[in-house]
CSV table of C-alpha atoms in Angstrom, one decimal:
chain,number,residue,atom,x,y,z
A,295,MET,CA,84.6,93.3,57.1
A,296,THR,CA,86.2,93.6,60.6
A,297,GLN,CA,84.4,96.3,62.5
A,298,PRO,CA,86.6,97.7,65.1
A,299,MET,CA,83.6,97.5,68.5
A,300,SER,CA,80.3,95.6,68.6
A,301,ASP,CA,77.3,98.1,67.5
A,302,PRO,CA,75.5,98.3,69.4
A,303,ILE,CA,77.0,97.2,72.5
A,304,ASN,CA,74.0,95.3,74.3
A,305,ASP,CA,74.5,94.4,78.1
A,306,ALA,CA,74.9,90.7,77.4
A,307,GLY,CA,78.2,91.9,75.6
A,308,MET,CA,79.2,94.2,77.9
A,309,VAL,CA,79.2,90.9,80.8
A,310,VAL,CA,80.8,89.3,78.2
A,311,LEU,CA,83.6,92.2,77.8
A,312,LEU,CA,84.1,92.3,81.6
A,313,ARG,CA,84.6,88.9,82.4
A,314,ARG,CA,87.2,88.7,79.7
A,315,LEU,CA,88.7,91.7,81.7
A,316,GLY,CA,88.2,90.2,84.5
A,317,ILE,CA,87.0,92.8,85.8
A,318,ASP,CA,84.0,92.4,88.7
A,319,ALA,CA,81.6,94.9,87.8
A,320,ASP,CA,77.7,95.0,86.4
A,321,PRO,CA,77.7,97.3,83.2
A,322,ALA,CA,75.0,98.7,84.6
A,323,ASP,CA,77.0,101.0,86.9
A,324,LEU,CA,79.5,101.6,84.3
A,325,PRO,CA,77.3,104.0,82.7
A,326,THR,CA,79.8,105.6,81.0
A,327,LEU,CA,81.6,103.2,78.9
A,328,ALA,CA,79.3,102.3,75.9
A,329,ASP,CA,80.1,105.9,75.0
A,330,ASN,CA,83.9,105.1,75.9
A,331,LEU,CA,84.2,102.3,73.4
A,332,ALA,CA,81.8,104.2,71.0
A,333,LEU,CA,84.1,106.7,70.9
A,334,LEU,CA,87.7,104.7,70.5
A,335,SER,CA,85.8,102.8,67.8
A,336,ARG,CA,85.3,106.4,66.2
A,337,HIS,CA,88.9,107.4,67.0
A,338,TRP,CA,90.5,104.3,65.7
A,339,ALA,CA,88.1,104.3,62.2
A,340,ILE,CA,90.1,108.0,61.6
A,341,VAL,CA,93.2,106.7,62.4
A,342,SER,CA,92.6,103.4,59.9
A,343,PRO,CA,89.9,104.7,57.9
A,344,ILE,CA,87.9,100.8,57.2
A,345,VAL,CA,86.7,100.4,53.0
A,346,GLY,CA,83.5,100.5,52.3
A,347,ASP,CA,82.4,102.2,55.9
A,348,GLY,CA,80.7,105.1,54.7
A,349,ASP,CA,81.6,106.1,58.4
A,350,ALA,CA,84.9,106.1,58.0
B,225,MET,CA,101.6,140.1,93.4
B,226,ILE,CA,104.8,138.2,94.2
B,227,ASP,CA,107.8,138.5,92.3
B,228,ASP,CA,109.0,135.7,89.8
B,229,ALA,CA,111.3,132.8,90.7
B,230,CYS,CA,114.8,134.2,89.2
B,231,ALA,CA,113.9,137.9,91.3
B,232,ILE,CA,113.3,136.0,94.8
B,233,ALA,CA,116.4,133.8,94.3
B,234,ALA,CA,118.8,136.7,93.5
B,235,ALA,CA,117.8,138.6,96.7
B,236,VAL,CA,117.8,135.4,99.2
B,237,ARG,CA,121.6,134.8,97.7
B,238,ALA,CA,122.2,138.4,97.8
B,239,GLY,CA,121.1,138.3,101.8
B,240,ARG,CA,118.6,140.6,101.0
B,241,ILE,CA,115.4,138.3,102.5
B,242,SER,CA,115.5,135.3,104.2
B,243,ALA,CA,114.4,131.4,102.2
B,244,MET,CA,112.5,131.4,105.6
B,245,ASP,CA,110.6,134.9,105.2
B,246,VAL,CA,109.7,134.1,101.6
B,247,THR,CA,108.7,130.6,102.6
B,248,ARG,CA,106.2,132.2,105.5
B,249,SER,CA,105.0,134.5,103.2
B,250,ALA,CA,104.0,131.6,100.1
B,251,ILE,CA,102.6,129.4,103.7
B,252,ALA,CA,100.0,132.4,104.2
B,253,ARG,CA,99.2,133.1,100.5
B,254,ILE,CA,98.0,129.7,100.4
B,255,GLN,CA,96.0,129.2,103.6
B,256,GLY,CA,94.7,132.7,103.2
B,257,GLY,CA,93.7,132.1,99.2
B,258,ASP,CA,93.0,128.2,98.2
B,259,ALA,CA,89.7,128.0,99.6
B,260,ARG,CA,88.7,129.9,96.7
B,261,ILE,CA,90.4,127.8,94.1
B,262,ASN,CA,90.7,124.6,95.9
B,263,ALA,CA,94.5,123.7,94.5
B,264,VAL,CA,96.1,122.6,97.0
B,265,THR,CA,96.0,119.2,98.2
B,266,ARG,CA,98.6,119.0,100.9
B,267,LEU,CA,100.2,121.6,102.5
B,268,LEU,CA,103.8,120.7,103.2
B,269,THR,CA,104.9,123.0,106.4
B,270,ASP,CA,107.3,121.4,108.4
B,271,ARG,CA,109.0,119.8,105.7
B,272,ALA,CA,109.3,123.9,103.6
B,273,MET,CA,110.5,125.2,106.4
B,274,ALA,CA,113.0,122.9,107.2
B,275,GLU,CA,114.3,123.2,103.6
B,276,ALA,CA,114.5,127.0,104.0
B,277,GLN,CA,116.6,126.9,107.4
B,278,ALA,CA,119.1,125.1,105.6
B,279,VAL,CA,119.0,127.4,102.1
B,280,ASP,CA,119.6,130.7,104.9
B,281,SER,CA,122.3,128.4,106.7
B,282,LYS,CA,123.9,128.1,103.7
B,283,VAL,CA,123.6,132.2,102.7
B,284,ALA,CA,125.1,132.2,106.6
B,285,ALA,CA,127.4,130.1,105.8
B,286,GLY,CA,128.6,132.3,102.2
B,287,ILE,CA,127.9,129.2,100.5
B,288,ASP,CA,125.8,129.5,97.2
B,289,PRO,CA,122.6,127.7,98.1
B,290,GLY,CA,121.9,127.2,94.1
B,291,PRO,CA,119.6,129.2,91.4
B,292,LEU,CA,116.1,128.7,93.0
B,293,ALA,CA,117.7,129.9,96.7
B,294,GLY,CA,114.4,130.3,98.5
B,295,VAL,CA,112.2,130.0,96.0
B,296,PRO,CA,108.8,127.7,97.1
B,297,TYR,CA,107.1,125.8,94.7
B,298,GLY,CA,104.4,123.3,94.7
B,299,VAL,CA,104.2,119.8,92.2
B,300,LYS,CA,101.1,118.3,91.0
B,301,ASP,CA,100.0,114.9,93.3
B,302,LEU,CA,102.1,112.4,91.2
B,303,PHE,CA,105.4,113.2,91.9
B,304,ASP,CA,106.7,111.3,95.0
B,305,VAL,CA,107.5,112.9,97.4
B,306,ALA,CA,109.5,111.2,101.0
B,307,GLY,CA,107.2,109.9,103.0
B,308,LEU,CA,103.7,110.7,101.7
B,309,PRO,CA,101.4,108.5,99.6
B,310,THR,CA,101.9,109.6,96.2
B,311,THR,CA,97.6,109.7,95.2
B,312,ALA,CA,98.2,110.8,91.3
B,313,GLY,CA,94.8,112.3,92.3
B,314,ALA,CA,93.2,109.5,93.1
B,315,GLY,CA,91.3,108.8,96.5
B,316,MET,CA,91.6,105.0,97.1
B,317,ARG,CA,96.1,105.7,97.1
B,318,THR,CA,95.5,108.2,100.2
B,319,ASP,CA,97.1,105.1,101.7
B,320,ALA,CA,99.1,104.3,99.8
B,321,THR,CA,102.9,103.2,100.5
B,322,PRO,CA,104.6,106.6,101.2
B,323,ALA,CA,107.7,107.5,99.3
B,324,SER,CA,110.5,106.5,100.4
B,325,THR,CA,112.7,108.8,98.3
B,326,ASP,CA,111.6,112.1,96.5
B,327,ALA,CA,111.2,112.3,92.9
B,328,GLU,CA,114.1,112.7,90.8
B,329,ALA,CA,113.0,116.6,89.8
B,330,ILE,CA,112.3,117.4,93.1
B,331,ALA,CA,115.7,116.3,94.7
B,332,ARG,CA,117.2,118.2,91.8
B,333,LEU,CA,114.5,121.4,92.5
B,334,ARG,CA,116.1,121.1,96.2
B,335,ASP,CA,120.1,120.9,95.1
B,336,ALA,CA,118.9,124.0,93.4
B,337,GLY,CA,117.8,126.0,96.7
B,338,ALA,CA,113.7,125.4,95.8
B,339,ILE,CA,111.6,124.9,98.9
B,340,LEU,CA,108.4,122.8,98.3
B,341,VAL,CA,106.2,123.7,100.0
B,342,ALA,CA,102.9,121.9,98.8
B,343,THR,CA,100.8,119.2,96.7
B,344,LEU,CA,98.6,120.4,94.0
B,345,ASN,CA,95.1,119.3,92.2
B,346,MET,CA,94.5,117.8,89.2
B,347,ASP,CA,92.2,114.7,87.5
B,348,GLU,CA,92.4,111.3,88.7
B,349,PHE,CA,95.7,109.3,87.3
B,350,ALA,CA,95.9,112.8,85.0
B,351,TYR,CA,93.3,111.3,83.1
B,352,GLY,CA,91.5,114.3,81.5
B,353,PHE,CA,91.6,118.1,81.0
B,354,ALA,CA,90.1,119.4,83.8
B,355,THR,CA,90.6,119.1,87.3
B,356,VAL,CA,87.5,118.0,88.3
B,357,ASN,CA,88.7,115.1,90.9
B,358,ALA,CA,85.9,112.9,92.8
B,359,THR,CA,88.0,113.4,96.5
B,360,TRP,CA,90.0,117.0,96.1
B,361,GLY,CA,86.7,118.4,94.5
B,362,THR,CA,86.9,121.2,91.1
B,363,THR,CA,89.9,123.3,91.3
B,364,ARG,CA,88.8,126.9,90.3
B,365,ASN,CA,90.7,129.9,87.7
B,366,PRO,CA,91.8,132.4,89.5
B,367,HIS,CA,90.6,134.8,86.8
B,368,ASP,CA,86.8,133.4,86.8
B,369,PRO,CA,86.4,130.8,90.2
B,370,ALA,CA,82.9,130.3,87.8
B,371,ARG,CA,85.5,128.5,85.4
B,372,LEU,CA,87.5,125.1,84.8
B,373,ALA,CA,91.3,125.6,85.8
B,374,GLY,CA,92.4,123.3,82.9
B,375,GLY,CA,93.6,119.7,84.0
B,376,SER,CA,95.1,117.6,84.3
B,377,SER,CA,97.5,119.6,86.5
B,378,GLY,CA,95.0,122.4,87.1
B,379,GLY,CA,96.5,122.9,90.9
B,380,SER,CA,99.8,123.4,89.6
B,381,SER,CA,98.5,126.4,86.9
B,382,ALA,CA,96.0,127.9,89.4
B,383,VAL,CA,98.7,128.3,92.6
B,384,VAL,CA,100.8,130.4,89.9
B,385,ALA,CA,98.3,132.3,88.5
B,386,ALA,CA,96.8,133.4,91.3
B,387,GLY,CA,100.5,134.2,92.6
B,388,MET,CA,100.4,131.7,95.8
B,389,LEU,CA,103.5,130.4,94.1
B,390,PRO,CA,106.3,131.5,91.9
B,391,PHE,CA,106.3,127.9,90.0
B,392,ALA,CA,104.7,124.5,89.9
B,393,LEU,CA,105.6,121.4,88.2
B,394,GLY,CA,103.2,120.0,86.8
B,395,SER,CA,102.9,116.6,83.5
B,396,ASP,CA,101.8,116.8,80.5
B,397,THR,CA,100.5,113.7,78.4
B,398,ASN,CA,98.4,115.0,76.0
B,399,GLY,CA,98.4,118.6,77.0
B,400,SER,CA,98.6,118.7,80.8
B,401,ILE,CA,100.8,121.7,80.9
B,402,ARG,CA,100.2,123.2,78.2
B,403,ILE,CA,96.1,123.5,78.6
B,404,PRO,CA,95.4,124.9,81.9
B,405,ALA,CA,98.6,126.7,81.2
B,406,SER,CA,97.0,128.3,78.8
B,407,LEU,CA,93.6,128.5,80.5
B,408,CYS,CA,94.9,129.9,83.9
B,409,GLY,CA,97.1,132.6,81.8
B,410,VAL,CA,100.5,130.9,83.0
B,411,TRP,CA,103.8,129.8,80.8
B,412,GLY,CA,104.0,125.9,80.5
B,413,LEU,CA,106.6,123.9,79.1
B,414,LYS,CA,106.5,120.2,77.5
B,415,PRO,CA,109.7,119.4,77.1
B,416,THR,CA,110.8,117.2,74.2
B,417,HIS,CA,110.2,113.5,75.3
B,418,GLY,CA,112.2,111.9,77.5
B,419,ALA,CA,114.0,115.7,78.3
B,420,LEU,CA,113.0,115.8,81.8
B,421,PRO,CA,113.3,113.1,84.6
B,422,MET,CA,110.3,111.0,84.9
B,423,ALA,CA,112.1,109.4,87.7
B,424,GLY,CA,109.2,109.1,90.6
B,425,VAL,CA,106.4,110.1,88.8
B,426,TYR,CA,103.4,108.2,89.0
B,427,PRO,CA,103.0,106.9,85.2
B,428,PHE,CA,100.4,107.2,83.1
B,429,VAL,CA,101.5,106.7,79.3
B,430,ASP,CA,104.5,105.9,78.5
B,431,SER,CA,105.3,106.9,75.0
B,432,PHE,CA,103.7,110.4,75.5
B,433,ASP,CA,104.5,111.3,79.9
B,434,ASP,CA,106.8,114.3,80.4
B,435,ILE,CA,107.0,116.7,83.1
B,436,GLY,CA,107.8,120.8,83.5
B,437,PRO,CA,107.0,123.8,84.6
B,438,MET,CA,104.8,126.2,84.7
B,439,THR,CA,105.2,130.0,85.7
B,440,ARG,CA,104.7,133.5,85.6
B,441,SER,CA,108.1,134.0,83.3
B,442,ALA,CA,109.8,132.9,80.3
B,443,ARG,CA,112.8,133.6,82.1
B,444,ASP,CA,111.8,131.6,85.1
B,445,LEU,CA,110.4,129.0,82.7
B,446,ALA,CA,114.0,128.6,80.9
B,447,LEU,CA,115.8,128.8,84.7
B,448,ILE,CA,113.6,126.0,86.2
B,449,ALA,CA,113.9,124.1,83.3
B,450,SER,CA,117.5,123.9,82.7
B,451,VAL,CA,117.9,123.0,86.3
B,452,LEU,CA,115.2,120.2,85.7
B,453,ALA,CA,117.5,119.0,83.0
B,454,ASP,CA,121.1,119.7,84.5
B,455,GLU,CA,122.3,121.1,81.8
B,456,PRO,CA,122.2,124.9,80.8
B,457,PHE,CA,120.0,125.9,77.3
B,458,ASP,CA,121.9,127.6,75.6
B,459,HIS,CA,120.5,130.4,74.1
B,460,SER,CA,120.2,130.4,70.2
B,461,SER,CA,120.2,134.3,69.1
B,462,ALA,CA,119.5,133.3,65.7
B,463,THR,CA,115.9,135.2,64.3
B,464,PRO,CA,114.0,132.2,64.0
B,465,ARG,CA,111.5,131.0,60.7
B,466,ILE,CA,108.4,131.3,61.8
B,467,ALA,CA,105.2,129.6,60.2
B,468,ARG,CA,101.8,129.6,61.5
B,469,LEU,CA,99.8,126.7,61.4
B,470,GLY,CA,96.4,126.4,59.6
B,471,GLY,CA,94.0,123.7,58.9
B,472,TRP,CA,93.0,121.9,61.8
B,473,PHE,CA,94.8,125.0,64.3
B,474,GLY,CA,92.3,127.6,62.7
B,475,HIS,CA,89.5,126.0,62.7
B,476,ASN,CA,86.6,125.5,65.8
B,477,LEU,CA,88.6,128.5,67.6
B,478,GLU,CA,86.0,130.9,69.6
B,479,PRO,CA,86.1,135.0,68.4
B,480,VAL,CA,88.1,136.1,71.6
B,481,MET,CA,91.1,133.4,70.3
B,482,VAL,CA,90.7,134.8,66.7
B,483,ARG,CA,91.3,138.2,68.1
B,484,ALA,CA,94.5,136.9,70.5
B,485,PHE,CA,96.0,134.9,67.4
B,486,ASP,CA,95.7,137.1,64.8
B,487,ALA,CA,97.2,139.7,67.2
B,488,PHE,CA,99.7,137.7,68.2
B,489,CYS,CA,100.7,137.1,64.4
B,490,ALA,CA,100.2,140.2,63.4
B,491,ALA,CA,102.5,141.5,65.6
B,492,LEU,CA,105.1,139.3,64.2
B,493,GLY,CA,104.9,140.4,60.9
B,494,ASP,CA,101.8,137.5,59.4
B,495,PRO,CA,104.1,134.0,59.1
B,496,VAL,CA,103.6,132.2,56.5
B,497,ASP,CA,100.6,129.9,57.1
B,498,ILE,CA,101.1,126.2,56.6
B,499,MET,CA,99.0,123.1,56.8
B,500,LEU,CA,100.3,119.8,58.1
B,501,HIS,CA,98.3,116.7,57.4
B,502,ASP,CA,97.1,113.9,58.9
B,503,VAL,CA,96.7,116.1,62.0
B,504,ASP,CA,93.4,114.1,62.5
B,505,ARG,CA,95.1,111.1,62.3
B,506,ALA,CA,97.6,112.2,65.0
B,507,ARG,CA,95.2,113.1,67.8
B,508,SER,CA,93.2,110.5,67.6
B,509,SER,CA,96.4,108.2,67.4
B,510,ALA,CA,97.2,110.0,70.4
B,511,PHE,CA,94.0,109.3,71.8
B,512,LEU,CA,94.2,105.3,70.8
B,513,MET,CA,97.8,105.0,72.0
B,514,THR,CA,97.1,107.0,75.8
B,515,ALA,CA,93.8,104.6,76.6
B,516,ALA,CA,95.5,101.5,75.4
B,517,GLU,CA,98.6,102.3,77.6
B,518,GLY,CA,96.7,103.8,80.4
B,519,GLY,CA,94.0,101.1,80.7
B,520,ARG,CA,96.5,98.5,80.7
B,521,TRP,CA,98.3,99.8,83.5
B,522,HIS,CA,95.5,100.2,85.5
B,523,LEU,CA,94.6,97.0,84.6
B,524,PRO,CA,95.2,95.3,87.5
B,525,MET,CA,94.2,97.4,89.9
B,526,LEU,CA,90.7,97.4,88.0
B,527,ARG,CA,90.3,94.0,88.6
B,528,ARG,CA,91.0,94.4,92.1
B,529,CYS,CA,88.4,97.5,92.8
B,530,ALA,CA,86.7,99.2,90.1
B,531,ASN,CA,84.4,100.9,92.4
B,532,GLY,CA,87.4,102.7,93.7
B,533,PHE,CA,88.0,104.8,91.2
B,534,ASP,CA,86.4,108.2,89.5
B,535,PRO,CA,83.6,106.7,87.6
B,536,ALA,CA,84.6,109.5,84.9
B,537,THR,CA,88.1,107.5,84.9
B,538,ARG,CA,86.9,104.6,85.3
B,539,ASP,CA,84.6,104.2,82.2
B,540,ARG,CA,87.6,105.2,80.2
B,541,LEU,CA,89.7,103.1,81.5
B,542,ILE,CA,87.5,99.8,81.2
B,543,ALA,CA,87.2,101.0,77.4
B,544,GLY,CA,90.6,101.7,76.9
B,545,ALA,CA,92.4,97.9,78.3
B,546,ALA,CA,89.4,96.3,75.9
B,547,LEU,CA,91.2,98.2,73.1
B,548,PRO,CA,92.5,95.7,70.2
B,549,VAL,CA,96.3,95.5,70.0
B,550,ALA,CA,95.1,96.3,66.4
B,551,ALA,CA,94.0,99.9,67.0
B,552,TYR,CA,97.0,100.6,69.3
B,553,LEU,CA,100.0,99.0,66.1
B,554,ASP,CA,97.4,101.1,63.9
B,555,ALA,CA,98.5,103.9,65.5
B,556,LEU,CA,102.2,103.2,66.5
B,557,GLU,CA,102.6,102.6,62.9
B,558,PHE,CA,101.9,106.2,61.7
B,559,ARG,CA,103.5,108.3,64.1
B,560,GLU,CA,106.5,107.7,62.3
B,561,THR,CA,104.8,109.3,58.9
B,562,PHE,CA,103.6,111.7,61.2
B,563,LYS,CA,107.2,112.5,62.2
B,564,ARG,CA,108.8,112.0,59.2
B,565,GLN,CA,106.6,114.9,57.9
B,566,LEU,CA,107.1,117.4,61.0
B,567,THR,CA,111.0,116.4,59.7
B,568,HIS,CA,110.6,118.3,56.7
B,569,VAL,CA,108.7,121.0,58.3
B,570,PHE,CA,111.3,121.6,60.6
B,571,ALA,CA,114.1,122.2,57.6
B,572,ARG,CA,111.9,125.0,56.4
B,573,PHE,CA,111.0,126.8,60.0
B,574,ASP,CA,111.9,126.6,63.4
B,575,ILE,CA,109.4,127.1,65.5
B,576,LEU,CA,105.3,127.0,64.6
B,577,ILE,CA,102.7,128.5,66.2
B,578,ALA,CA,99.1,127.2,67.0
B,579,PRO,CA,96.9,128.1,69.7
B,580,VAL,CA,96.6,126.1,72.6
B,581,THR,CA,92.9,125.5,73.0
B,582,VAL,CA,90.4,126.5,71.0
B,583,GLY,CA,88.7,129.2,73.6
B,584,VAL,CA,88.4,130.1,77.3
B,585,ALA,CA,88.1,128.2,80.5
B,586,PRO,CA,84.7,126.4,79.7
B,587,LEU,CA,81.8,127.3,83.0
B,588,ILE,CA,82.4,124.1,85.8
B,589,SER,CA,78.3,124.1,85.4
B,590,ASP,CA,79.0,123.4,81.5
B,591,PRO,CA,82.3,122.3,81.5
B,592,MET,CA,81.3,121.0,77.4
B,593,ILE,CA,83.3,123.1,74.2
B,594,SER,CA,82.2,123.3,70.5
B,595,VAL,CA,83.9,121.1,68.2
B,596,ASP,CA,82.5,120.5,64.1
B,597,GLY,CA,79.1,122.2,65.6
B,598,GLN,CA,78.9,119.5,68.5
B,599,ARG,CA,79.0,119.7,72.2
B,600,VAL,CA,81.2,117.8,73.8
B,601,PRO,CA,82.4,117.1,77.4
B,602,ALA,CA,86.1,119.6,77.9
B,603,ARG,CA,87.2,116.5,80.3
B,604,ALA,CA,87.8,114.7,77.4
B,605,ASN,CA,88.6,116.9,74.6
B,606,LEU,CA,90.1,120.4,75.2
B,607,GLY,CA,93.2,119.0,73.8
B,608,LEU,CA,92.6,118.9,70.6
B,609,PHE,CA,95.5,121.3,69.7
B,610,THR,CA,98.0,119.3,72.0
B,611,GLN,CA,97.5,115.8,71.4
B,612,PRO,CA,99.1,115.5,68.1
B,613,LEU,CA,102.4,117.7,68.9
B,614,ASN,CA,102.5,115.1,72.1
B,615,PHE,CA,101.9,112.2,69.2
B,616,ALA,CA,105.5,113.6,67.5
B,617,GLY,CA,107.3,114.0,71.3
B,618,LEU,CA,107.7,117.9,70.0
B,619,PRO,CA,108.7,120.2,72.4
B,620,VAL,CA,106.5,122.9,73.0
B,621,ILE,CA,105.8,126.1,75.3
B,622,ALA,CA,102.3,127.2,76.0
B,623,ALA,CA,102.5,131.2,76.5
B,624,PRO,CA,100.0,133.3,77.5
B,625,MET,CA,98.3,136.3,75.0
B,626,ARG,CA,97.6,139.4,75.2
B,627,SER,CA,93.6,139.7,75.4
B,628,PRO,CA,92.4,142.9,76.8
B,629,GLY,CA,89.4,142.6,79.1
B,630,THR,CA,88.9,138.7,78.5
B,631,LEU,CA,89.0,136.0,80.2
B,632,PRO,CA,93.6,134.2,79.1
B,633,VAL,CA,94.2,132.1,76.1
B,634,GLY,CA,97.9,130.8,75.1
B,635,VAL,CA,99.8,130.1,72.3
B,636,GLN,CA,102.2,127.2,71.8
B,637,LEU,CA,105.2,127.8,70.6
B,638,ILE,CA,106.7,124.7,69.0
B,639,GLY,CA,110.0,123.5,68.1
B,640,ALA,CA,111.9,120.2,66.4
B,641,PRO,CA,112.9,117.7,69.2
B,642,GLY,CA,115.9,119.2,71.3
B,643,SER,CA,115.4,122.3,70.4
B,644,GLU,CA,113.8,124.0,73.6
B,645,ALA,CA,116.8,126.4,74.2
B,646,ARG,CA,115.4,128.3,70.9
B,647,LEU,CA,112.1,127.9,72.6
B,648,PHE,CA,112.9,129.8,75.2
B,649,ALA,CA,115.0,132.9,73.4
B,650,PHE,CA,112.2,133.6,71.4
B,651,ALA,CA,109.9,132.8,74.6
B,652,ALA,CA,111.7,135.8,76.4
B,653,ASP,CA,111.8,137.5,73.5
B,654,MET,CA,108.5,138.1,72.9
B,655,GLU,CA,107.7,138.8,76.6
B,656,ARG,CA,110.5,142.0,76.4
B,657,ARG,CA,108.2,143.0,73.5
B,658,GLY,CA,105.5,142.7,75.6
B,659,LEU,CA,103.6,140.6,73.3
B,660,LEU,CA,103.6,137.5,75.4
B,661,SER,CA,103.7,137.8,79.3
B,662,ALA,CA,101.0,137.1,82.0
B,663,PRO,CA,98.4,138.4,82.8
B,664,ALA,CA,98.0,140.2,86.3
B,665,ILE,CA,95.0,138.5,88.6
B,666,ASP,CA,91.6,140.4,89.0
B,667,THR,CA,91.9,140.0,92.9
B,668,GLY,CA,88.2,141.2,93.0
B,669,ALA,CA,87.9,137.3,91.2
B,670,LEU,CA,89.5,135.8,94.4
B,671,ALA,CA,86.6,137.8,96.4
């Protein structure tokens, strides 16, 4: 089953994400990034409910 | 309280008052009152006086200066103004290359005789519903300076509500004209997507960005929209078929909104209540497309200087830039389904009505609203009832309802694409009947 985002997103994953985007920033300096990623994940689940996902 | 734009223009065209006097008065009102609401980012005194002088010269020469002769106005800080950097509300853009020409909307207003007086505060890059800005500060609601003006066009709504200027331009991607209009008690138009000129407007989300006027009267809204569109909106005289949107649009409402909206519906003879399907999917789709397009647009700058952004904006944009393309495509695909449903609805009804927000302006000290029993940030969630309509590209007028003794609340008058003329005619009728009108400001609130 494909998940919209990694969950939970840990610091290591965040570092990889930022590097992939080409953004030179420390995850510790982006205090609401994880919340915003989780929010988008929830909205995606509303747009495209995931079969078998209890949260969808 | 100042006159509306129609009254000012009529007086200037008739030579009863000079454009320079009108402009001086507007500048004086801003200088005397803006410290209390923090709506203005730049006062354009020299330019304004030069434009006013040109209008007066035309009047003296017997030349009609145009339908907005001598009417002072302001623009959200994302319109190009010749000779100035277009900040889009971003501190890092204060030293951007100055615009070489005015935005097309400003050029059309100038040709109609209007006088540009000020640029106005907004959420950074228009990504928010609060007008809480890390560089220019928070714009306060003229009806209660302890409360938000709403956003992202909060500077525009606040100067009009406070009576400093008769109208202002804003932009609306997810509700950024309608929400501050509602919270400040003024009129606002989000046009059919693409109906008004976007040249020279700093972009956010191409799929949804629109500009529009914010005014103190319905007739001003129609006049200014016709100038911006460069064509008259022929008024429809047919009695519109009206429906009230229930379901999604009836949940989470504060008691003050329920009372005002129910009273408005009762005055209309309690129109039939209908429910759209999948409004939650439409709202979430708008949320995803906004994040993805906004994130993609700003990614080069995030790579160069992420720390130059307002932190509240930066993290939202980075999250959007990281969104998988599949999420964007899912939202895009659903849009056609949602639009088809609305096509069927508008075959039966001409105008749909719904609240703009869940309630009154949140406190600046506690910028939260309640949604489904949870307290969530107003900055990201005030668009609960507006975002689904941007998703479908519909024209919507936000109008101030009667709510005596309370803070302002607004109603959305929603039409089929291209039906602005019908909306203006209905709005004017409601204003004549006293059902919709901009509340007078309690000057004590500004003391």
